[in-house]
CSV table of C-alpha atoms in Angstrom, one decimal:
chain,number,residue,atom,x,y,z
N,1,UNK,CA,-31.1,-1.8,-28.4
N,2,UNK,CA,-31.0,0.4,-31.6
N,3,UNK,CA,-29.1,3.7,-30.8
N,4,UNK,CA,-29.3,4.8,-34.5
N,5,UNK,CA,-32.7,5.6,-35.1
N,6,UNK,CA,-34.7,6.5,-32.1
N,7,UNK,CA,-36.5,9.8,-33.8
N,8,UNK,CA,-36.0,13.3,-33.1
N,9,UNK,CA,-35.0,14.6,-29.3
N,10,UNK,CA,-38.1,16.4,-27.9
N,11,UNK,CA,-37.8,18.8,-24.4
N,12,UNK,CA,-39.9,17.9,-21.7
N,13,UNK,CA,-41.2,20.5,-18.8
N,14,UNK,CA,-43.4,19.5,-16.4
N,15,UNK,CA,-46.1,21.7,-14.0
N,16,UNK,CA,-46.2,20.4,-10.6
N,17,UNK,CA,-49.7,21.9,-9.4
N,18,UNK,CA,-52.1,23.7,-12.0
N,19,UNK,CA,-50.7,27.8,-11.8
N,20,UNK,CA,-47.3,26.7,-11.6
N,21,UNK,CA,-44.4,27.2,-14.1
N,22,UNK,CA,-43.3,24.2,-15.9
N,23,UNK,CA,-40.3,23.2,-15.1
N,24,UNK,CA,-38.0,21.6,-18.2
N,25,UNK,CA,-36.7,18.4,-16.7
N,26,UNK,CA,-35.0,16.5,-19.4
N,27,UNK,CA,-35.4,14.9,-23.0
N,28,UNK,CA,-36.5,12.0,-24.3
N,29,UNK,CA,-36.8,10.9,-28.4
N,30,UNK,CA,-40.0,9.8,-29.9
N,31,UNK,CA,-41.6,9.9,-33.8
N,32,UNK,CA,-44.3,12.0,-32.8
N,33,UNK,CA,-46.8,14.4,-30.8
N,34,UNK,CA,-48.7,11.9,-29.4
N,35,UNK,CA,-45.6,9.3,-28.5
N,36,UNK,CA,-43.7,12.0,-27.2
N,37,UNK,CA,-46.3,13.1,-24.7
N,38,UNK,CA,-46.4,9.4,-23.7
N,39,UNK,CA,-43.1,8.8,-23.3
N,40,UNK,CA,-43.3,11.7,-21.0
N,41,UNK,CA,-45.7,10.4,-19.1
N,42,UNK,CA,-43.9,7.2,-18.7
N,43,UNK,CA,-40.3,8.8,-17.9
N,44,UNK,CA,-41.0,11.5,-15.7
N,45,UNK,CA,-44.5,11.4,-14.5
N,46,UNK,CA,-44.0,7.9,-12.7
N,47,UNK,CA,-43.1,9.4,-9.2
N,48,UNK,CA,-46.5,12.0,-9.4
N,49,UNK,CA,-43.9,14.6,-9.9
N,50,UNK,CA,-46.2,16.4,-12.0
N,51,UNK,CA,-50.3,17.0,-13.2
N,52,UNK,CA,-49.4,18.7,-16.9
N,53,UNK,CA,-46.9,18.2,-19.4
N,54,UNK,CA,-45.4,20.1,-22.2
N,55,UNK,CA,-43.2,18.6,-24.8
N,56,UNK,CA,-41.5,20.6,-27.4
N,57,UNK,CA,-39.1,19.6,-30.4
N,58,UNK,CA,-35.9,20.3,-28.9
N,59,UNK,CA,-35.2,21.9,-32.7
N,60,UNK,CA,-37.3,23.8,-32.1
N,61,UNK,CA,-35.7,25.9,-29.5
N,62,UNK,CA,-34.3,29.0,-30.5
N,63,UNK,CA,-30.9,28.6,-27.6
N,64,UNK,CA,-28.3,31.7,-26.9
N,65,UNK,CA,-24.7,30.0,-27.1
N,66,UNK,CA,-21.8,30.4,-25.0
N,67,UNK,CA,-20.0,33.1,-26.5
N,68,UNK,CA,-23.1,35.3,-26.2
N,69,UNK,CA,-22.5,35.3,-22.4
N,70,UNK,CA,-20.1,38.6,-22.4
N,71,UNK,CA,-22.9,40.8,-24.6
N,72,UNK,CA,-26.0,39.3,-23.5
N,73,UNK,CA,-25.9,39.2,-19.6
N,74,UNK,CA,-22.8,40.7,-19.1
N,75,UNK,CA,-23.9,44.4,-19.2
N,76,UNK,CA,-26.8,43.5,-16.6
N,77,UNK,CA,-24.1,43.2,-13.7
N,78,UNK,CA,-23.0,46.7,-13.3
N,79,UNK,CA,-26.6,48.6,-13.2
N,80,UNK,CA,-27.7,47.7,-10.1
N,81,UNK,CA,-30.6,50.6,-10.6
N,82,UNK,CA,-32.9,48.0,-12.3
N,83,UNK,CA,-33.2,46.2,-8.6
N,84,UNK,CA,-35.7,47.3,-6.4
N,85,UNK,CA,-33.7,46.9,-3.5
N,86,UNK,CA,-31.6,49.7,-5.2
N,87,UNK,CA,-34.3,52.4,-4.0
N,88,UNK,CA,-35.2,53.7,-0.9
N,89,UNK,CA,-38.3,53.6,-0.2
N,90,UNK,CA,-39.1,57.6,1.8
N,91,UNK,CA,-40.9,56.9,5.0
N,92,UNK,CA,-44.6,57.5,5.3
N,93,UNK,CA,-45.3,56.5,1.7
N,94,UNK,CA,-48.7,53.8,2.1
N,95,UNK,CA,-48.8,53.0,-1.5
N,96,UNK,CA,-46.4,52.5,-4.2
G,1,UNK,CA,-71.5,-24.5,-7.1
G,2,UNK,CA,-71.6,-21.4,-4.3
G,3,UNK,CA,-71.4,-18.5,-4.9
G,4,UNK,CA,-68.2,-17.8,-2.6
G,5,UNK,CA,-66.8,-20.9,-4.7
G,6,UNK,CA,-67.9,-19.0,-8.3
G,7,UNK,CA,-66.4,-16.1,-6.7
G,8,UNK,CA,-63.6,-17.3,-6.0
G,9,UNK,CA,-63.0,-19.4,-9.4
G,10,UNK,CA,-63.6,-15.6,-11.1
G,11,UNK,CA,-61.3,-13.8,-8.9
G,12,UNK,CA,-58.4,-16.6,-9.9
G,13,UNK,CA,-59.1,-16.8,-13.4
G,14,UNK,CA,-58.7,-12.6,-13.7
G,15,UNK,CA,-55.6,-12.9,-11.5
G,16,UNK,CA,-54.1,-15.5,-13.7
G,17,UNK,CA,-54.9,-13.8,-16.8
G,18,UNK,CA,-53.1,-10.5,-15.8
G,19,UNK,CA,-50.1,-12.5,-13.9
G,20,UNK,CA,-49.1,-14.7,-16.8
G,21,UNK,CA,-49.8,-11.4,-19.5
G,22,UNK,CA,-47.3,-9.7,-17.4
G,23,UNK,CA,-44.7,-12.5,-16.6
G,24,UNK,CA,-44.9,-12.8,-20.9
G,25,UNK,CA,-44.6,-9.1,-21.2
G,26,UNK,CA,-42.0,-9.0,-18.7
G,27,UNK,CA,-39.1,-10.4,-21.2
G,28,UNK,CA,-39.1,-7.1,-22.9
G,29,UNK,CA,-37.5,-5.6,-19.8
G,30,UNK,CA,-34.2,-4.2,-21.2
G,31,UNK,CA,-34.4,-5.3,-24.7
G,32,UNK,CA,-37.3,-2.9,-26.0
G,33,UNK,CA,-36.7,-1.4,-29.3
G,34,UNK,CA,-35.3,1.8,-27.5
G,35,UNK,CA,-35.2,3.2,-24.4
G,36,UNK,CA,-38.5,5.1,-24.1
G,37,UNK,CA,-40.5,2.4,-24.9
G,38,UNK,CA,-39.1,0.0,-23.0
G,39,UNK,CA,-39.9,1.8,-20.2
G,40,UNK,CA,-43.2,2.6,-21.4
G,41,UNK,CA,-43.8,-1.2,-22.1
G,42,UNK,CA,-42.3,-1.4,-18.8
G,43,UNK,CA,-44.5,0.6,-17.1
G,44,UNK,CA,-47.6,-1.4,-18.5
G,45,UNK,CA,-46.3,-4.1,-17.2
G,46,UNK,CA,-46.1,-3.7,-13.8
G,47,UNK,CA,-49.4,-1.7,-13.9
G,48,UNK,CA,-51.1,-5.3,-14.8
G,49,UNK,CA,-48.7,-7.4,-12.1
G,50,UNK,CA,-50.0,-5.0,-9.6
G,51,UNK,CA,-53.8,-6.1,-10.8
G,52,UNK,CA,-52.4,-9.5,-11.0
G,53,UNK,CA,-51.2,-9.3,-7.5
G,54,UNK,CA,-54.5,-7.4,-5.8
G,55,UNK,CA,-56.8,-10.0,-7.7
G,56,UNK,CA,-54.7,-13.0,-5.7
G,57,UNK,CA,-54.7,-11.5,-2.8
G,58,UNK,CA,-58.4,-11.6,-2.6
G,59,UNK,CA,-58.4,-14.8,-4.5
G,60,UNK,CA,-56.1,-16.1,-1.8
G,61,UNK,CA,-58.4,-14.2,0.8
G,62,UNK,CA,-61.8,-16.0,-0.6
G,63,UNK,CA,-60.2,-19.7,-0.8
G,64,UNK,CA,-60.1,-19.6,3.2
G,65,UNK,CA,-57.3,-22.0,3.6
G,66,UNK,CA,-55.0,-19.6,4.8
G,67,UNK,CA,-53.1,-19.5,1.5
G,68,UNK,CA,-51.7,-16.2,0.2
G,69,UNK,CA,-51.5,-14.7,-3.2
G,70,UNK,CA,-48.2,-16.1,-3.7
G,71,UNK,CA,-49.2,-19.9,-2.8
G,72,UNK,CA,-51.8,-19.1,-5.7
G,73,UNK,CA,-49.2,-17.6,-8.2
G,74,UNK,CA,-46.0,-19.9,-7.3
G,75,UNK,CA,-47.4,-23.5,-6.0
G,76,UNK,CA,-50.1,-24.2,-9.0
G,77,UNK,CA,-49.5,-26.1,-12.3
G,78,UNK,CA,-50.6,-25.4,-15.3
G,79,UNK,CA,-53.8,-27.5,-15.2
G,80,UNK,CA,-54.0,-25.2,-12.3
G,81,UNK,CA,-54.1,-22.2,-14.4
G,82,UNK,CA,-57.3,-20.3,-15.7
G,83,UNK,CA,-55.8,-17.5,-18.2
G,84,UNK,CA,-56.7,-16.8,-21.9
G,85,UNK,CA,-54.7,-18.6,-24.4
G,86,UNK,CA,-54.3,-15.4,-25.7
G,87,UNK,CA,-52.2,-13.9,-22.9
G,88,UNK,CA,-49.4,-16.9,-22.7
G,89,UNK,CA,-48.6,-16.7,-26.7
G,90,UNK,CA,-45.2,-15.6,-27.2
G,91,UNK,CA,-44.3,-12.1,-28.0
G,92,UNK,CA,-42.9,-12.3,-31.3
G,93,UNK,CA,-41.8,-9.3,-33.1
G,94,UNK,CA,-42.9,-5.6,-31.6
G,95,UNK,CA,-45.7,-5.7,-33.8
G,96,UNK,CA,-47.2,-9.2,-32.4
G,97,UNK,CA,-46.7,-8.3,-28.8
G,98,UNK,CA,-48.4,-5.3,-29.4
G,99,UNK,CA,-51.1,-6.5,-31.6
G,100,UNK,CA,-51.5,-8.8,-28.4
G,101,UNK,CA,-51.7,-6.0,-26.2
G,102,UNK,CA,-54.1,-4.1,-28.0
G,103,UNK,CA,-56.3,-6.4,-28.0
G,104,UNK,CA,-56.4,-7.5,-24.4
G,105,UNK,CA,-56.4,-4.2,-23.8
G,106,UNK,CA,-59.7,-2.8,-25.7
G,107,UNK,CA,-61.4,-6.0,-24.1
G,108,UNK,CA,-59.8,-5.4,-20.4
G,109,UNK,CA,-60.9,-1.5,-20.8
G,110,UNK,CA,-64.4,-2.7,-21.3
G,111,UNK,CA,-64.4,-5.4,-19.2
G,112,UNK,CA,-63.0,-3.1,-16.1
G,113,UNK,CA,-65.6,-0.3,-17.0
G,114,UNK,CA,-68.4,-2.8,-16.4
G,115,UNK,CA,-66.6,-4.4,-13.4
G,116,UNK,CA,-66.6,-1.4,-11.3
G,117,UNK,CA,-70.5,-1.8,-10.7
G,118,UNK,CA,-70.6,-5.3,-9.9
G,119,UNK,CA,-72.1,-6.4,-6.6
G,120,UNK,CA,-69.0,-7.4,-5.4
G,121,UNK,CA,-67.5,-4.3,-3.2
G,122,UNK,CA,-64.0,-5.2,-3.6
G,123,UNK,CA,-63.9,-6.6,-7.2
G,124,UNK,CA,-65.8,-3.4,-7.9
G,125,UNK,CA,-63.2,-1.2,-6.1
G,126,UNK,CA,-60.3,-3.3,-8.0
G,127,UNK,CA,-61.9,-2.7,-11.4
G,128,UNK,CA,-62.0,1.0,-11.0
G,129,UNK,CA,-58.1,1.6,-10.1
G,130,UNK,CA,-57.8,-0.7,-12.8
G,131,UNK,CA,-59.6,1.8,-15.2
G,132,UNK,CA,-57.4,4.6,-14.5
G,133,UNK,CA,-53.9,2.7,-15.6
G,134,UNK,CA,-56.2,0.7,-18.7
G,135,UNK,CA,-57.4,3.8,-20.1
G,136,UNK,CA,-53.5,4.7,-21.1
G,137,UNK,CA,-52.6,1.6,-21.9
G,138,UNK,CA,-55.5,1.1,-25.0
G,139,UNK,CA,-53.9,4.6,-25.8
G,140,UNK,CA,-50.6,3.7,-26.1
G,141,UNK,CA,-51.1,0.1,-27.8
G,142,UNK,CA,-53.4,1.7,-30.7
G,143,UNK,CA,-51.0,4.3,-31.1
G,144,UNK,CA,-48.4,1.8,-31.9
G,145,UNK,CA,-51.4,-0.2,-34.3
G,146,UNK,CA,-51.8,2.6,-36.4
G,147,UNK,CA,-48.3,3.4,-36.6
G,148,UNK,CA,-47.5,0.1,-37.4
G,149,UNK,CA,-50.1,-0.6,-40.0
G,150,UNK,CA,-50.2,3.0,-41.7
G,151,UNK,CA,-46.0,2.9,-41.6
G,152,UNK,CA,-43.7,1.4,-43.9
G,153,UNK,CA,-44.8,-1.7,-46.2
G,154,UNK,CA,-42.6,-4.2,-43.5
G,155,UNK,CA,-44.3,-3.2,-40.2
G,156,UNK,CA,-47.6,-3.1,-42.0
G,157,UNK,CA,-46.8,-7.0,-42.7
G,158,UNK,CA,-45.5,-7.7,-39.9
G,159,UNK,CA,-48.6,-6.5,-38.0
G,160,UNK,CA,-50.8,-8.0,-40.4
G,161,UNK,CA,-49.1,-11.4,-39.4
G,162,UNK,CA,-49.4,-11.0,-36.3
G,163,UNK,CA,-53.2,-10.6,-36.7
G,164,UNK,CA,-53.3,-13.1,-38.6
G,165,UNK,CA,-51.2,-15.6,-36.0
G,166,UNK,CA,-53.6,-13.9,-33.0
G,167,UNK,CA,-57.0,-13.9,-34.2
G,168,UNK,CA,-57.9,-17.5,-33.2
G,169,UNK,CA,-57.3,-16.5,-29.8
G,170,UNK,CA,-59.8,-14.2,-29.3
G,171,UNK,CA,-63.4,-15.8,-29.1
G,172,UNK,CA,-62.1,-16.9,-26.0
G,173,UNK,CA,-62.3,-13.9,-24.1
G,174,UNK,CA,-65.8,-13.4,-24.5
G,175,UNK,CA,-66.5,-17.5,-22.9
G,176,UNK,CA,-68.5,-18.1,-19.8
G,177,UNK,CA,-69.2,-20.8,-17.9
G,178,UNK,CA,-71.0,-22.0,-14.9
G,179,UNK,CA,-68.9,-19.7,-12.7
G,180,UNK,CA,-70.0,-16.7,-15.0
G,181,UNK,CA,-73.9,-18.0,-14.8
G,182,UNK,CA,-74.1,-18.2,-11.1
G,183,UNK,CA,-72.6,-14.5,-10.5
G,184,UNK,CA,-74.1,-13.3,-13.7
G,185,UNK,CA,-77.4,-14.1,-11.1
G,186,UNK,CA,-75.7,-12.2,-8.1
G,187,UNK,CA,-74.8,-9.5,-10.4
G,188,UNK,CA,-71.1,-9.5,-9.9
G,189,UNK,CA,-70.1,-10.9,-13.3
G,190,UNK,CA,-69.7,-9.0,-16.2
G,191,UNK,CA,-71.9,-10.4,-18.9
G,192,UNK,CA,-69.2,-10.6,-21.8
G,193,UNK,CA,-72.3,-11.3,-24.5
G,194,UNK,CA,-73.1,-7.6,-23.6
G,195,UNK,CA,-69.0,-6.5,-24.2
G,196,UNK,CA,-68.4,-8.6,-27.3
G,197,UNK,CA,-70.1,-6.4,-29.5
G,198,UNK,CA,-68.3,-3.1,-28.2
G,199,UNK,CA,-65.1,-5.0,-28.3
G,200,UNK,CA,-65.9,-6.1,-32.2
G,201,UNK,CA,-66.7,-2.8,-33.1
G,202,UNK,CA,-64.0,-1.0,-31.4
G,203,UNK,CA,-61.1,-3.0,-32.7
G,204,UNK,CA,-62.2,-3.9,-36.4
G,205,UNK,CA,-62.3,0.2,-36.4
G,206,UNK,CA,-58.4,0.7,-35.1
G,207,UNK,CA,-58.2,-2.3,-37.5
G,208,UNK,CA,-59.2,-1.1,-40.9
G,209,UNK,CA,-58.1,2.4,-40.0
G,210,UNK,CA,-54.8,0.4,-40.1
G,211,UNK,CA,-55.5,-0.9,-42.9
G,212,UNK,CA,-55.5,-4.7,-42.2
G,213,UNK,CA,-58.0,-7.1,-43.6
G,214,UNK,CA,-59.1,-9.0,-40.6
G,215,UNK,CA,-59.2,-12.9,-40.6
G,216,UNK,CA,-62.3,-14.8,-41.8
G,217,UNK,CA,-63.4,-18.1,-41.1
G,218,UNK,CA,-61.1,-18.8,-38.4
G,219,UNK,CA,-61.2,-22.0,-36.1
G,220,UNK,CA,-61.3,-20.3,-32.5
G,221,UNK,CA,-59.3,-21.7,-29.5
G,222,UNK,CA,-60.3,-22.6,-26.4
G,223,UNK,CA,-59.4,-24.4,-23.4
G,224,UNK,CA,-58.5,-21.9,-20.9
G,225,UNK,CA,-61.5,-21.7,-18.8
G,226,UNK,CA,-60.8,-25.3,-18.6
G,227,UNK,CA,-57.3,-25.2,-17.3
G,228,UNK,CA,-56.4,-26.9,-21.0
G,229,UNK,CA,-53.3,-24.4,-22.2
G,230,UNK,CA,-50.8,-24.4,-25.5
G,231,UNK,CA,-47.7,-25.9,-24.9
G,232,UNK,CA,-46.2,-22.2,-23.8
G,233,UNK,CA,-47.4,-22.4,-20.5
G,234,UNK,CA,-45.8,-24.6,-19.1
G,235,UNK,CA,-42.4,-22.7,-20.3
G,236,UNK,CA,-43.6,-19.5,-18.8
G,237,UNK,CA,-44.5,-21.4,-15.5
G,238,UNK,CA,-41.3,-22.9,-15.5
G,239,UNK,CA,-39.5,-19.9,-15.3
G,240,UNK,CA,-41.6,-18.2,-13.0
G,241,UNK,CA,-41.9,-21.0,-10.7
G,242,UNK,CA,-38.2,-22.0,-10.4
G,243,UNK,CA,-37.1,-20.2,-7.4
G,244,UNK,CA,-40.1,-21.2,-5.2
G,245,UNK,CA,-39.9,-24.7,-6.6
G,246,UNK,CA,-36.1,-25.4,-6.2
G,247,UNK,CA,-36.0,-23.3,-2.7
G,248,UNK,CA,-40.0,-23.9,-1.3
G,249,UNK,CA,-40.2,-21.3,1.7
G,250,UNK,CA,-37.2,-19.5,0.6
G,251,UNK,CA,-37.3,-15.7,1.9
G,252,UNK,CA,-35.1,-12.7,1.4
């Protein structure tokens, strides 16, 4: 089987039920829209693990990298404030 | 002839056409030009197997002997066997197996569609699951046509050889006989004189949008209907029938 020219990587999600998220479940190569939407189909639909598909050019991803980890999500840990479970809620309140 | 015999003779002869496609088909397992479409070819595969294996059932349920779809698909020679020439040529290059395809597959899609209102409850209920799976597979095989014939100068000639080794094969589809005549009368048969045109039309489209010049003045094959195959049968047969042959009865 040819590993050296198997087209560009394309990202797959998946919905489950219509109003769900889809859900990126792997990656797959394929020369175009239209074969990468079937080869979708054919990989990770088989099982009726899904009703909708989305496939995206996996260079087409804008990605954060490793090293953003420290000032990306880092500053997020210590400000607990932005929970709601941070606030109490006074009693007799009915709507917030 | 009776109708329950006719019936039975049409059953069988749509079972063999879709076991022997997919026991050809089935050589690509594992050595498809790359992974996805392996398993897409895969996948299409076993969608007609499963066809295959519904038609002999009832096949096997209308011949009344108490033989099942496996007798029918394991203990039967190949004058025994009712299939297309087209569907036991060998697959060639990716471009001739899927020339093959496509074209069994625009003619099955039609077919199917007209077979869901036959008179026939179960052949009607058979023909519309089959619907469903044909529907993607004409999708996926003319796909791969235009690709072929719009891509680089080889796969273009390559494809066009393929049409050009294929062609004679399919007037054959569209035959009927006395089993077609006396169902045609019970309306259960699909009348193919209707789906020829359709078909025609169809694929000399996908055709010439690939930009293929189709074959003129071709000598047809035929023989099939007869039980009267090319000398590939018997190879396919061979391998297919080995186990039951060498261990009859054997069971896992």
């Amino acid at each position: 089987m040819a590993t050296d020219n198997q087209g560009p990587l394309w990202e797959v999600f998946v919905q489950k039920k219509s109003g769900q998220p889809f859900v990126h479940c792997g990656s797959l190569h394929a020369f175009d829209k239209e074969m990468a939407l079937g080869n979708a189909r054919d990989l990770y639909t088989r099982r009726g693990e899904g009703s909708a598909l989305w496939v995206v050019p996996a260079a087409a991803i804008v990605a954060s990298s490793p090293e953003d980890i420290g000032p990306f999500f880092e500053p997020a840990n210590d400000k607990v404030y932005r929970h709601p479970t941070f606030y109490q809620i006074p009693e007799g309140i009915k709507y917030i | 002839m009776t109708t329950k015999e006719a019936l039975y003779q049409y059953t069988l002869r749509l079972g063999d056409a879709g076991l022997i496609l997919s026991q050809r088909l089935s050589e690509w397992t594992s050595k498809g030009p790359f992974l996805e479409e392996d398993l897409a070819l895969t996948n299409i595969t076993l969608d007609i197997l499963g066809q295959a294996n519904l038609l002999m059932e009832y096949a096997a349920q209308l011949e009344g002997s108490g033989k099942t779809a496996d007798d029918l698909a394991f203990r039967r020679s190949e004058r025994h066997f009712f299939n297309p020439l087209l569907v036991e040529q060998p697959n060639g290059d990716y471009a001739q197996t899927i020339l093959r395809q496509y074209l069994i597959d625009v003619f099955d899609f039609l077919f199917y569609t007209e077979l869901t209102q036959s008179a026939d409850a179960t052949l009607a209920a058979l023909a519309a699951k089959s619907v469903k799976e044909i529907t993607y597979h004409v999708r996926h095989t003319a796909a791969w046509v235009d690709r072929f014939g719009n891509g680089t100068e080889e796969s273009h000639a390559r494809l066009q050889k393929a049409l050009n080794e294929l062609w004679r094969f399919t007037d054959e589809l569209f035959e009927m006989n006395e089993v077609d005549e006396v169902l045609l009368k019970e309306k259960i048969a699909v009348d193919l004189n209707k789906i020829k045109p359709i078909w025609k039309q169809q694929v000399y489209a996908t055709l010439q949008q690939a930009q293929l010049s189709i074959p003129e003045n071709v000598f047809m094959q035929t023989g099939g209907r007869k039980g009267k195959h090319s000398e590939h049968l018997g190879y396919i047969l061979t391998e297919m029938q080995y186990l039951q042959r060498t261990y009859p009865d054997a069971k896992w």
